[in-house]
PDB file of C-alpha atoms in Angstrom:
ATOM      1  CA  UNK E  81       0.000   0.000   0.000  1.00  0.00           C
ATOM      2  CA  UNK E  82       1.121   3.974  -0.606  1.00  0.00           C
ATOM      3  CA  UNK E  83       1.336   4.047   3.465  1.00  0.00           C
ATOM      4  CA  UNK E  84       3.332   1.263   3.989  1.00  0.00           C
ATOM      5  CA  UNK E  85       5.438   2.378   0.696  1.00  0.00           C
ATOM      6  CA  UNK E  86       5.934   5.632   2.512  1.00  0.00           C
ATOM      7  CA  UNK E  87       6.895   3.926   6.089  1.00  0.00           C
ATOM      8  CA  UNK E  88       9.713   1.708   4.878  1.00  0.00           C
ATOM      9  CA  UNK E  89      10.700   4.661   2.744  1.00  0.00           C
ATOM     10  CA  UNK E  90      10.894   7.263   6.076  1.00  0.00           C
ATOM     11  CA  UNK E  91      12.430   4.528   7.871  1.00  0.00           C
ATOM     12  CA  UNK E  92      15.553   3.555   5.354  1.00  0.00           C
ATOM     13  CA  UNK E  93      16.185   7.407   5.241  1.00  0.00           C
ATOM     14  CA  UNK E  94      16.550   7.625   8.891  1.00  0.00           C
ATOM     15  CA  UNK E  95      18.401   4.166   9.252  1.00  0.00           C
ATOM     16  CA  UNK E  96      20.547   5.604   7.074  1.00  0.00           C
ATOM     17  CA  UNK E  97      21.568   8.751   8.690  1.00  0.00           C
ATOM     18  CA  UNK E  98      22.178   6.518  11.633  1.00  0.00           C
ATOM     19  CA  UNK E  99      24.044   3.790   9.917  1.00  0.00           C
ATOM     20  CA  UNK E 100      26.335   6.754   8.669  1.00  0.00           C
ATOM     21  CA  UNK E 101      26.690   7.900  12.192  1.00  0.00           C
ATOM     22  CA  UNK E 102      27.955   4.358  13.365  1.00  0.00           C
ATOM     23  CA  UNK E 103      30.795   4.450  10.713  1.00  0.00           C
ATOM     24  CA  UNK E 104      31.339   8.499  11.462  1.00  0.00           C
ATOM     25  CA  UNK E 105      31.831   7.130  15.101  1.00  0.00           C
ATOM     26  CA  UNK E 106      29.367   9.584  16.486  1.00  0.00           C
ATOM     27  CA  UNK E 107      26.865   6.873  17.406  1.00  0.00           C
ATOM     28  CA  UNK E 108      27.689   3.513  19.140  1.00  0.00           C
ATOM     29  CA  UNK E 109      28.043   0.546  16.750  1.00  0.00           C
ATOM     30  CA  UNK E 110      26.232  -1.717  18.888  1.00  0.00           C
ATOM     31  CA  UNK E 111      23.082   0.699  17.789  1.00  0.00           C
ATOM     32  CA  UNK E 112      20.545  -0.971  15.421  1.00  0.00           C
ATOM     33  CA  UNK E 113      19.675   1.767  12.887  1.00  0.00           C
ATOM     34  CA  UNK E 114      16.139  -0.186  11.534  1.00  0.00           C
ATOM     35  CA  UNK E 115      14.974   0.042  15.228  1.00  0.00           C
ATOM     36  CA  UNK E 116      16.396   3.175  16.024  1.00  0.00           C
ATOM     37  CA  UNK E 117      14.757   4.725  12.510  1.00  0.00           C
ATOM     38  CA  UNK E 118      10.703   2.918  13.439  1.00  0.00           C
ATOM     39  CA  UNK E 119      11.569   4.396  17.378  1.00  0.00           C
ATOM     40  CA  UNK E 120      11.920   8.014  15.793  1.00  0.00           C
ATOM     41  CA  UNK E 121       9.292   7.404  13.378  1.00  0.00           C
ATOM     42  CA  UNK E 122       6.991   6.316  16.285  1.00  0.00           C
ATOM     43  CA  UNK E 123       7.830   8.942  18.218  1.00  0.00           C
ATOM     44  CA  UNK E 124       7.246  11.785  15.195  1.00  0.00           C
ATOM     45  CA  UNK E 125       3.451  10.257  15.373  1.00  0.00           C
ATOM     46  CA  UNK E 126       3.319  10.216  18.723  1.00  0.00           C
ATOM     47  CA  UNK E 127       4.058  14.015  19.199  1.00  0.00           C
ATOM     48  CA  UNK E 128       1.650  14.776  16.267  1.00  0.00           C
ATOM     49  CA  UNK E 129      -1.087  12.877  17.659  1.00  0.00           C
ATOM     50  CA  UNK E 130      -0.334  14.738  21.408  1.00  0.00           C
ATOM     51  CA  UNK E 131      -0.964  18.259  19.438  1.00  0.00           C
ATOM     52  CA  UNK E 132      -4.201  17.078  18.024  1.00  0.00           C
ATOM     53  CA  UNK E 133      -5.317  16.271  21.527  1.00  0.00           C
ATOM     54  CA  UNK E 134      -3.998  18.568  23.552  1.00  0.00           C
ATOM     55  CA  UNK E 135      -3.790  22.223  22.084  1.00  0.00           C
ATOM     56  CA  UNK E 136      -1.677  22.943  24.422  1.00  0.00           C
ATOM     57  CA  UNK E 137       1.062  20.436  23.668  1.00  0.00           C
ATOM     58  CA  UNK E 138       4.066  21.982  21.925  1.00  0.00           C
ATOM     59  CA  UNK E 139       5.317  18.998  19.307  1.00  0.00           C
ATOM     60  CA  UNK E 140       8.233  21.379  17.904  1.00  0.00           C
ATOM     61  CA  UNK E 141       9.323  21.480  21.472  1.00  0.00           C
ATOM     62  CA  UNK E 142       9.257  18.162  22.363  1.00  0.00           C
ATOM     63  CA  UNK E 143      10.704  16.801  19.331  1.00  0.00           C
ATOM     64  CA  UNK E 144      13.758  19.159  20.403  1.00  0.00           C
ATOM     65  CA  UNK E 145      14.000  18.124  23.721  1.00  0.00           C
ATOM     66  CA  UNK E 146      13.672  14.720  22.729  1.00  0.00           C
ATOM     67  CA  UNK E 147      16.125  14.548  19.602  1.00  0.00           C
ATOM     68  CA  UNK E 148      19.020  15.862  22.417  1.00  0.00           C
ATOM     69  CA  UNK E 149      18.046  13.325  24.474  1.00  0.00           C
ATOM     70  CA  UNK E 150      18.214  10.255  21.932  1.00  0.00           C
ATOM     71  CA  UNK E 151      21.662  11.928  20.325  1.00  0.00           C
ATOM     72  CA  UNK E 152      23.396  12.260  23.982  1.00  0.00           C
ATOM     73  CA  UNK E 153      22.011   8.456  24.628  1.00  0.00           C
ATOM     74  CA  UNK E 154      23.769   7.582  21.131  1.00  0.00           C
ATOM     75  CA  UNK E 155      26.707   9.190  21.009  1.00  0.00           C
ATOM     76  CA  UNK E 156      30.011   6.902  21.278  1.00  0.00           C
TER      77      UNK E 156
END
């Protein structure tokens, strides 16, 4: 299907970045960059879906927050 098309495409861009990072040494090599690329994915929805419920909810600043957590927990 066109959604799952667009999933696994999301997901090999991301794995990539982070397979690139293993090899840059920036990110631990014991790090496996499919899971690591469907945890950010899930966590992009997850943040979306938050702001549709809660108009309150800042997504921009969570996703920050969050993507300095995830890099400090990945870094070598």
């Amino acid at each position: 299907s066109r959604m799952k098309l667009t999933y696994e495409q999301s997901r090999e861009r991301i794995a990539a970045l982070v397979r690139r990072g293993v090899l840059a040494g920036e990110i631990r090599p014991d790090v496996h960059p499919p899971d690591v690329a469907a945890l950010f994915t899930g966590a992009v929805e997850g943040l979306v879906i938050q702001a549709f419920v809660d108009s309150r909810f800042d997504p921009q600043k969570a996703w920050d927050r969050a993507w300095t957590v995830w890099e400090r927990g990945l870094s070598g």
